[in-house]
GROMACS .gro file of C-alpha atoms in nm:
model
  355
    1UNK     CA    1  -0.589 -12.781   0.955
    2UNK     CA    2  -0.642 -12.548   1.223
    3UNK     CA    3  -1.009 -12.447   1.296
    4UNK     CA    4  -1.097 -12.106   1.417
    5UNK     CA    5  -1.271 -12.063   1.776
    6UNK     CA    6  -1.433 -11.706   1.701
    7UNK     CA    7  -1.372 -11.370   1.492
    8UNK     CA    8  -1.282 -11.057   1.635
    9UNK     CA    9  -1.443 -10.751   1.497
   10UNK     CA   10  -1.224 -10.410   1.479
   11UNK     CA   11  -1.467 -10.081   1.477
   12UNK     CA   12  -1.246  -9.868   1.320
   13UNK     CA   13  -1.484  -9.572   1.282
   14UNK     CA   14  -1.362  -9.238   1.452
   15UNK     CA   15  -1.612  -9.035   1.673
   16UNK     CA   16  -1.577  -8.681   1.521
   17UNK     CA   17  -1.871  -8.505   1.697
   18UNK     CA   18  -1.627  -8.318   1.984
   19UNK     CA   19  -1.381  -8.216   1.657
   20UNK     CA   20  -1.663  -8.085   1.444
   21UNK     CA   21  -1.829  -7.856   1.751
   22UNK     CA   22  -1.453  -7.756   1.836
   23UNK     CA   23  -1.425  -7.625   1.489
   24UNK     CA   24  -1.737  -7.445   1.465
   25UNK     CA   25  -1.648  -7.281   1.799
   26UNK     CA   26  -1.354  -7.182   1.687
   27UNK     CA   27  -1.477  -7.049   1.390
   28UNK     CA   28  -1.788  -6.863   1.546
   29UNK     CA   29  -1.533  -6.708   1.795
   30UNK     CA   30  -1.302  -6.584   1.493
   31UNK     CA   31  -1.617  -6.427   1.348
   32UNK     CA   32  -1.678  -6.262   1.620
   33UNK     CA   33  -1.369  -6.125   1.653
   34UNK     CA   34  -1.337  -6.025   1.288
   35UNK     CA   35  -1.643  -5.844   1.373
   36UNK     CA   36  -1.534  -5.683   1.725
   37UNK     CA   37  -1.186  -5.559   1.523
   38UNK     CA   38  -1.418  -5.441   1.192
   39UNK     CA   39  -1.649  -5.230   1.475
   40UNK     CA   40  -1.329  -5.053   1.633
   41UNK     CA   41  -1.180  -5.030   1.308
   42UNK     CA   42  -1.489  -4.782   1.202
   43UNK     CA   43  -1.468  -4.590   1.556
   44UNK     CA   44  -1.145  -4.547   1.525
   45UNK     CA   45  -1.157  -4.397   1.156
   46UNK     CA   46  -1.486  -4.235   1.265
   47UNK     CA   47  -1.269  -4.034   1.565
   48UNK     CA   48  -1.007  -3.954   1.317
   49UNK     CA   49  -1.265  -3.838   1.051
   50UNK     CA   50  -1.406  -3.612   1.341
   51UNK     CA   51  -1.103  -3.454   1.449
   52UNK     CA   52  -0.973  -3.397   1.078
   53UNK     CA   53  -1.305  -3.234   1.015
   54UNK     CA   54  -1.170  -2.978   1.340
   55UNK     CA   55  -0.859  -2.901   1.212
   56UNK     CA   56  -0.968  -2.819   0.869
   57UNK     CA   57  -1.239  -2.578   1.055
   58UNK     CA   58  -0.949  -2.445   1.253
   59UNK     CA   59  -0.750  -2.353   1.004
   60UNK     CA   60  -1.023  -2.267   0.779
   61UNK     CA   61  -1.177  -2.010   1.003
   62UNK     CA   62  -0.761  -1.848   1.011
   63UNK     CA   63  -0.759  -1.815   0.654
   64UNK     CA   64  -1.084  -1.610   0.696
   65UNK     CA   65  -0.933  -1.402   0.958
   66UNK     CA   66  -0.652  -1.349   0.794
   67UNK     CA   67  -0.868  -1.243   0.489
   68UNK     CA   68  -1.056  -0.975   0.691
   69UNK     CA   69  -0.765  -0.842   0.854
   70UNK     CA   70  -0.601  -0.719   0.519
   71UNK     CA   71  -0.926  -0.591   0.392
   72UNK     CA   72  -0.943  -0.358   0.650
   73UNK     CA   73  -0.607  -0.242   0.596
   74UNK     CA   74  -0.702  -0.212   0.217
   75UNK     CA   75  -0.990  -0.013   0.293
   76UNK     CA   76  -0.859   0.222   0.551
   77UNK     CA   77  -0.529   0.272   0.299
   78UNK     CA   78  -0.725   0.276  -0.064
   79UNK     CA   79  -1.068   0.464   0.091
   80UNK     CA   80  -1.160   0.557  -0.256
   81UNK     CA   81  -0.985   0.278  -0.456
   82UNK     CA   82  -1.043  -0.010  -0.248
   83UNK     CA   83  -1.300  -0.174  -0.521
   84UNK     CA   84  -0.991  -0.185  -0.757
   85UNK     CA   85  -0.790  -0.350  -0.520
   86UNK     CA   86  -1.008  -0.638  -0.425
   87UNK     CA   87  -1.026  -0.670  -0.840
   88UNK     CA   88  -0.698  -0.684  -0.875
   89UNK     CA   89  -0.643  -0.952  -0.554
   90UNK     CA   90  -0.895  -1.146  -0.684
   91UNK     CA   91  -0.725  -1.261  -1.035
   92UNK     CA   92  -0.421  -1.244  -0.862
   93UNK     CA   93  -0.382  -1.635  -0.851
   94UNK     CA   94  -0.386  -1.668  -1.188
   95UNK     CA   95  -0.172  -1.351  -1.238
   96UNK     CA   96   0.099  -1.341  -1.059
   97UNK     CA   97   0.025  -1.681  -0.789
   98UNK     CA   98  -0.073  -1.530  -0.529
   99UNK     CA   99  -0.355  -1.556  -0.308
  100UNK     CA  100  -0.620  -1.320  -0.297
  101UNK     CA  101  -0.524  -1.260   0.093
  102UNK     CA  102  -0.174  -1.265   0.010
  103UNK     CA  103  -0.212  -0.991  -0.245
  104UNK     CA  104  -0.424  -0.764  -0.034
  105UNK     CA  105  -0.181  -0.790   0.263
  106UNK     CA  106   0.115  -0.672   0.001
  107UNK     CA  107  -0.112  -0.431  -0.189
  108UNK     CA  108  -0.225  -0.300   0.147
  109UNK     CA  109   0.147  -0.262   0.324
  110UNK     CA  110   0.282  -0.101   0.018
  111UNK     CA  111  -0.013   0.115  -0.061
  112UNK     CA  112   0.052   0.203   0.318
  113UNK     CA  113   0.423   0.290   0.310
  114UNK     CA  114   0.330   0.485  -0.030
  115UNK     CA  115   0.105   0.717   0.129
  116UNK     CA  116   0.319   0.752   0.452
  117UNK     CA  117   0.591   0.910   0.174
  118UNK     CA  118   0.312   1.153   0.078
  119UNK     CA  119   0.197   0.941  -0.227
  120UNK     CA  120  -0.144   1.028  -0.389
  121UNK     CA  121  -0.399   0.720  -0.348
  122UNK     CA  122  -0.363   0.676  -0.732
  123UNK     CA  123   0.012   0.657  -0.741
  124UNK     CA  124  -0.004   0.431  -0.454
  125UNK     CA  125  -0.232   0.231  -0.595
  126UNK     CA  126  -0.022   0.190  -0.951
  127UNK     CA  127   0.324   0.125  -0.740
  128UNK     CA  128   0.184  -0.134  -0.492
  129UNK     CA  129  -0.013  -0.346  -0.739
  130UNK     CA  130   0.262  -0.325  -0.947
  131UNK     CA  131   0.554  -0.449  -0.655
  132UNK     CA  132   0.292  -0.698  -0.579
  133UNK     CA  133   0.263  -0.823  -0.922
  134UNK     CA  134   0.650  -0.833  -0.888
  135UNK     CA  135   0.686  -1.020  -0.594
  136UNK     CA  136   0.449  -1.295  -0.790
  137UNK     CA  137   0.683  -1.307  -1.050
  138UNK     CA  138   1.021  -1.289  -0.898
  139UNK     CA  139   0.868  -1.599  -0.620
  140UNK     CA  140   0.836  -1.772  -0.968
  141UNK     CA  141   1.152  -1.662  -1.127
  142UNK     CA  142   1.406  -1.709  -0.843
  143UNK     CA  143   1.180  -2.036  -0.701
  144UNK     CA  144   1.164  -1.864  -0.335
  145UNK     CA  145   0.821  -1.791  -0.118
  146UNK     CA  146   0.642  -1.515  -0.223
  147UNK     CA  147   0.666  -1.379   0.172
  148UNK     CA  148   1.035  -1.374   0.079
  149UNK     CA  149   1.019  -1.197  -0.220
  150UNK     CA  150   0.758  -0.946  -0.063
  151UNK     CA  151   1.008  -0.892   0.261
  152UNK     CA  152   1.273  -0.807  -0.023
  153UNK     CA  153   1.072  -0.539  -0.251
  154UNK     CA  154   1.012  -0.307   0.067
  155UNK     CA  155   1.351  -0.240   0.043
  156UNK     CA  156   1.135   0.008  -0.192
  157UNK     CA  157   1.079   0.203   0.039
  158UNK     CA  158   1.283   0.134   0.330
  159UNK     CA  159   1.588   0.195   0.158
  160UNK     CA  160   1.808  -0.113   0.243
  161UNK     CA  161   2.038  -0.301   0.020
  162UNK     CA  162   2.157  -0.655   0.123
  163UNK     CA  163   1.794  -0.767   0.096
  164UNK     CA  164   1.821  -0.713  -0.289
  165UNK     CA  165   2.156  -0.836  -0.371
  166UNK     CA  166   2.006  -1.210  -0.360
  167UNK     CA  167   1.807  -1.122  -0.646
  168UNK     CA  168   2.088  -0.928  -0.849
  169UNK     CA  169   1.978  -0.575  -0.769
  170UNK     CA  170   2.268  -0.374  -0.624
  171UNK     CA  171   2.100  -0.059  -0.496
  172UNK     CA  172   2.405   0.126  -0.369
  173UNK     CA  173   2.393   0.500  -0.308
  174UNK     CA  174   2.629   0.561  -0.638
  175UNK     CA  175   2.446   0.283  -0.834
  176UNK     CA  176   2.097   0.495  -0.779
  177UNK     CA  177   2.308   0.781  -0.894
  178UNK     CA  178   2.407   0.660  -1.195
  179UNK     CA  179   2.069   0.559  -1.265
  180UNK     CA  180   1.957   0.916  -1.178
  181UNK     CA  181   2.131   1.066  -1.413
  182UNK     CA  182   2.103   0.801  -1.715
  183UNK     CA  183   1.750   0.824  -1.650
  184UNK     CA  184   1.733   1.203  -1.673
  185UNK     CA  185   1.676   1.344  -1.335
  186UNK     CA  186   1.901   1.564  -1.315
  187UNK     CA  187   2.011   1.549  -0.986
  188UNK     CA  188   2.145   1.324  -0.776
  189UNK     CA  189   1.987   1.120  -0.455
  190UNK     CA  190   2.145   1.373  -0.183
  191UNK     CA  191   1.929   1.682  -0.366
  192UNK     CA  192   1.624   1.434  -0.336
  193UNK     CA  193   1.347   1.458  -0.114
  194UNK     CA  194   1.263   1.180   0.061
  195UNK     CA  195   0.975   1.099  -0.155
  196UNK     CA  196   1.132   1.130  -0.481
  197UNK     CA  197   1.447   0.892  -0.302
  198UNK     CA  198   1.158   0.605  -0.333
  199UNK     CA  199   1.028   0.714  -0.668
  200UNK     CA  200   1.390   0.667  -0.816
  201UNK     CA  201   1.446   0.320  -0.599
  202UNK     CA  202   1.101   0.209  -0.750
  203UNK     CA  203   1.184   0.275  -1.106
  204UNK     CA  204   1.540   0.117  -1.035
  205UNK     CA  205   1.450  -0.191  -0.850
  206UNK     CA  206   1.168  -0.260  -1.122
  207UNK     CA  207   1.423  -0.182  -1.429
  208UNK     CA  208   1.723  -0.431  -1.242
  209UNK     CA  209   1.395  -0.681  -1.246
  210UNK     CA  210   1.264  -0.688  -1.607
  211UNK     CA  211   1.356  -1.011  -1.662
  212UNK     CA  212   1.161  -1.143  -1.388
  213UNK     CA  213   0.824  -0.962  -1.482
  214UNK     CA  214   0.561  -1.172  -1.630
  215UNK     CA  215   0.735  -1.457  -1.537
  216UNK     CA  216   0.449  -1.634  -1.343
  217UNK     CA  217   0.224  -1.641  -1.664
  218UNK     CA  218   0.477  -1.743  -1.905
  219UNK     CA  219   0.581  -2.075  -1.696
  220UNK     CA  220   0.223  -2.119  -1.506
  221UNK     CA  221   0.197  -2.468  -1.733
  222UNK     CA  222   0.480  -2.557  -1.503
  223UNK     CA  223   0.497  -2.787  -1.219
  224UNK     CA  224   0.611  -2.570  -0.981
  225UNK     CA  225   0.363  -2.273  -1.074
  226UNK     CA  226   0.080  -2.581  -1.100
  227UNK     CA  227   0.149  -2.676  -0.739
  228UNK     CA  228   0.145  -2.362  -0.649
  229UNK     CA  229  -0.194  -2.227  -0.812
  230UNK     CA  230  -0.392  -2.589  -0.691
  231UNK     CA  231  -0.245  -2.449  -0.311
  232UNK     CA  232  -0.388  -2.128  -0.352
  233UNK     CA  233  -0.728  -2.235  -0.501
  234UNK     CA  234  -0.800  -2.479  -0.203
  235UNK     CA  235  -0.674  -2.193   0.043
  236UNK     CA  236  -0.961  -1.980  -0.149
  237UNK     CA  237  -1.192  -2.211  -0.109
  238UNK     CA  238  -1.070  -2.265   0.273
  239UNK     CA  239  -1.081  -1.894   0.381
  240UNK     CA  240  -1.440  -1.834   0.226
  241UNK     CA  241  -1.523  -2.134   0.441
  242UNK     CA  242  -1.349  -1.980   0.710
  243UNK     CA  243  -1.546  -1.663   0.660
  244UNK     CA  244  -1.902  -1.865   0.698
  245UNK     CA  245  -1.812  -2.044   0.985
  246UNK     CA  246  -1.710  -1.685   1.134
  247UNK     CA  247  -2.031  -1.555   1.039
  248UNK     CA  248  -2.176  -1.784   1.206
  249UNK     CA  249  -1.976  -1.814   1.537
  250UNK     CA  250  -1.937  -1.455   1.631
  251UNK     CA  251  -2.229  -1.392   1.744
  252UNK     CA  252  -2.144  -1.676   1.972
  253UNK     CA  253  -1.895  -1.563   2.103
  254UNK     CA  254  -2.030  -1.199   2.158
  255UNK     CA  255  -2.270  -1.372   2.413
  256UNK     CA  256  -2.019  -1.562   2.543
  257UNK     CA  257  -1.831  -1.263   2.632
  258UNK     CA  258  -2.141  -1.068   2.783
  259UNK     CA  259  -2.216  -1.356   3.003
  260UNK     CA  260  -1.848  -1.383   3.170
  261UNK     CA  261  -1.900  -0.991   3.217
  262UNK     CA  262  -2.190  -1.059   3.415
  263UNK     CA  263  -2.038  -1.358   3.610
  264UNK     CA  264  -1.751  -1.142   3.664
  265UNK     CA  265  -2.000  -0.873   3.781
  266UNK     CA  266  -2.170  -1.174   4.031
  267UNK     CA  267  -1.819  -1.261   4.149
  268UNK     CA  268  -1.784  -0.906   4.293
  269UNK     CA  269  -2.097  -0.855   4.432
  270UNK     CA  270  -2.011  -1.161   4.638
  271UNK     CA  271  -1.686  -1.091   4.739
  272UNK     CA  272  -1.830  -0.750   4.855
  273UNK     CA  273  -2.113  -0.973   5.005
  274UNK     CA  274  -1.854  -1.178   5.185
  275UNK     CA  275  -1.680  -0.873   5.295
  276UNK     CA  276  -1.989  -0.777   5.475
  277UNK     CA  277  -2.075  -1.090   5.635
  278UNK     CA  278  -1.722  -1.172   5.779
  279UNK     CA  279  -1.634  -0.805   5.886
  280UNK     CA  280  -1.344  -0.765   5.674
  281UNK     CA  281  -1.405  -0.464   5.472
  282UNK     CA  282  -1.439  -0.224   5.770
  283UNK     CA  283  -1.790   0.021   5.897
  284UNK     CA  284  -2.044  -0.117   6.118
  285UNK     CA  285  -2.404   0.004   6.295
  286UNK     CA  286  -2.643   0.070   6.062
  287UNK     CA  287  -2.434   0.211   5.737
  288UNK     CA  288  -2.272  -0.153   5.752
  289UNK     CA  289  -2.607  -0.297   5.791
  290UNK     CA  290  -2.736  -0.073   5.443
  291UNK     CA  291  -2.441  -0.189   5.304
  292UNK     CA  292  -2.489  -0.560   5.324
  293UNK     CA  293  -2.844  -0.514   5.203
  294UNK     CA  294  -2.715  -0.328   4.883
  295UNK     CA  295  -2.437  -0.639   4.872
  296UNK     CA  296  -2.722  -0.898   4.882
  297UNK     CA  297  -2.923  -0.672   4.619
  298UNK     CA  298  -2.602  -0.664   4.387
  299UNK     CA  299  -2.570  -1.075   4.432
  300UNK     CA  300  -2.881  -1.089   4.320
  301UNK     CA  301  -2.900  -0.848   4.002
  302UNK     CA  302  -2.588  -1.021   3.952
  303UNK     CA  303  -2.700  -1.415   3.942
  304UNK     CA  304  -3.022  -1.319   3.716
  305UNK     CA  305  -2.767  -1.141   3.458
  306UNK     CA  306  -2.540  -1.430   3.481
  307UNK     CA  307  -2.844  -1.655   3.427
  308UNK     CA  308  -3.022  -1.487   3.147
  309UNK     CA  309  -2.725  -1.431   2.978
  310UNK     CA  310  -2.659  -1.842   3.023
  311UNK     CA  311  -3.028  -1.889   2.898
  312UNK     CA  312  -2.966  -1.667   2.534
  313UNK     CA  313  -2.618  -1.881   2.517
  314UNK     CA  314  -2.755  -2.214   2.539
  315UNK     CA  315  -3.085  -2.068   2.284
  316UNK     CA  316  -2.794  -1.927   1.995
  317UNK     CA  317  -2.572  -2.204   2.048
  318UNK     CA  318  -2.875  -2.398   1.965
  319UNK     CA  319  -2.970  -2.200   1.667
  320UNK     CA  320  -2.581  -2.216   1.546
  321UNK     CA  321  -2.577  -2.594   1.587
  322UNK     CA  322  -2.894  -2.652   1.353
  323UNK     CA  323  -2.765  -2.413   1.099
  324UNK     CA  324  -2.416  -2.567   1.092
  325UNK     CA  325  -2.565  -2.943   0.981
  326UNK     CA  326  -2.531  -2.857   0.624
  327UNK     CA  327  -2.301  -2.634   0.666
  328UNK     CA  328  -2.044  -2.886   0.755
  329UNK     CA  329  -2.147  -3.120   0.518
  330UNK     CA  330  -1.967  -2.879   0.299
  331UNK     CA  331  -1.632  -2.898   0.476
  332UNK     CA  332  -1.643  -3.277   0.494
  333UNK     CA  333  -1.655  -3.320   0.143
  334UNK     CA  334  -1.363  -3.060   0.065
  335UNK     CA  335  -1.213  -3.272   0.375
  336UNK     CA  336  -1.189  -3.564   0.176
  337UNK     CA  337  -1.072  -3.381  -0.127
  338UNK     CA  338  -0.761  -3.235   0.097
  339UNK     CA  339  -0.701  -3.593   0.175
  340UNK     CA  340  -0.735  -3.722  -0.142
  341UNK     CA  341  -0.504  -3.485  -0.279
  342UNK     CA  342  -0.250  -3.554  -0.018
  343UNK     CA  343  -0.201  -3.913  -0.119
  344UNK     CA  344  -0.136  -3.821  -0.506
  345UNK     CA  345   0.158  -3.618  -0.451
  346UNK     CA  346   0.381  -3.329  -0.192
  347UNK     CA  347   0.084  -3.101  -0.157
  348UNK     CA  348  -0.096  -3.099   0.118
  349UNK     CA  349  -0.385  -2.846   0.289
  350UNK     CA  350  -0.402  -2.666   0.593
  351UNK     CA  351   0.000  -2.586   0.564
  352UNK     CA  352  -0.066  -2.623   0.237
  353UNK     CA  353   0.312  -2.645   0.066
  354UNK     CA  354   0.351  -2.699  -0.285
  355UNK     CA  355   0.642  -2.855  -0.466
   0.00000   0.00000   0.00000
């Protein structure tokens, strides 16, 4: 039998120190850069946040212009009546589906024409609110914008046909002569004065439409009219935003203006100064030497305008700035609503389309 000289001993144990500190590099790097991504992640959505919050300002403060522009058109057209207009504009969503700015700009352009025909401010009143009701209902009934339906009643008064025939009314010369007639006037539109022409296209346009009247509030339960009434309820809401933030900024921008008038007033006092100096504007002797003087007292007058009027920016801007804080709160929350709303269906705020 073979005898054995020695053993040999295998270490078969594996030195995993390096492996183990790899790993936890590794992983202390990914953590970092889960970290580094989650950080620009939040900027970027912060920027994004930021410049949504803008454009709903923007268009916000448009929908307020707009607003103010067709009350002033209401209450230089309706100077007695235009309480009952601004009544009738504001149920006017749930009436007929329109906004309240949309129904003051129609009320207010027909109520206009009206009177240009030598309509009494109550007749005007009664036909305008009532096309305006119209062009509610026939939007609704023929499922077209209420702009278009608008564009087509003024055919009221401006006498045009092929505007009409889209919605069935064929308002040809013999057709309103018919109607004359049938209806008892007793003569027919060439014995018409030019005013009584539009009272007999406003009773015939409004017969040829019956079926359309009311139409808004019968199907308002419908998607379409839904869509449409949730648009104009965040425009409302928008445009009296709109209105604060122009409350707030005009005043802002009446200094603003004030202080480019007086840097436009420094600019010329020293070109004139320049003019002087270099010889270009013509005199010399003494006069040119006044002149100079009262060019160097003008540059002056002119940098302490400029100056102050810098000074009372930079204090209202200030002002504005600290009143806004909660002020904007406001507009971030209805910000998130618009989105929000956005994601649950084809509605969206700002253009704000419906169906």
């Amino acid at each position: 039998m073979a005898k054995s000289d020695g053993s040999v001993i295998i270490d078969t144990r594996m030195d995993t120190g390096g492996f183990g500190k790899g790993v936890k590099s590794m992983k202390n790097q990914v953590n970092g850069l889960t970290s580094a991504v989650n950080k620009l992640g939040v900027a970027i959505g912060a920027a994004f946040a930021v410049k949504k919050l803008i454009q709903f300002g923007k268009e916000a403060v448009e929908l307020g212009s707009d607003l103010q522009e067709v009350q002033n058109v209401v209450d230089v057209t309706f100077t007695t009546m235009s309480d009952k207009v601004n009544e009738f504009a504001q149920g006017a969503a749930e009436a007929a589906g329109l906004s309240e700015t949309m129904a003051k700009k129609y009320v207010g352009t027909f109520g206009a024409m009206a009177k240009a025909f030598g309509f009494a401010e109550g007749e005007a009143f009664n036909m305008s609110t009532s096309l305006t009701q119209l062009a509610g209902d026939v939007a609704s009934f023929y499922n077209i914008t209420q702009d278009e339906a608008y564009t087509k009643l003024k055919s009221v008064f401006t006498g045009e046909t092929e505007t009409l025939k889209d919605l069935g009314v064929v308002m040809t010369q013999n057709s309103l002569d018919s109607y004359a007639m049938a209806e008892g006037y007793g003569k027919t539109t060439k014995q018409m004065s030019e005013q009584e022409k539009v009272a007999l296209r406003y009773s015939f346009v409004l017969d040829q439409l019956s079926a359309a009247q009311g139409d808004f509030a019968r199907t308002s339960d419908s998607w379409a009219n839904q869509t449409r009434l949730l648009k104009l309820n965040l425009e409302s809401i928008m445009a009296t935003f709109g209105q604060g933030l122009i409350n707030f900024f005009t005043p802002l921008l009446k200094l603003i203006n004030t202080v480019l008038s007086k840097v436009a007033t420094l600019a010329n006092s020293f070109k004139a100064f320049s003019e002087m100096i270099m010889g270009t504007s013509g005199g010399g002797g003494s006069s040119g030497t006044g002149q100079a003087s009262a060019a160097v007292g003008e540059l002056a007058d002119g940098y302490n305008d400029a100056t102050q009027g810098a000074e009372d920016l930079a204090g209202a801007t200030e002002k504005a700035n600290k009143a806004n804080k909660k002020y904007l709160s406001g507009l971030d929350e209805i910000r998130t609503f618009q989105s929000e709303t956005k994601d649950s269906g084809d509605i969206s705020v700002g253009g704000i389309m419906g169906e």
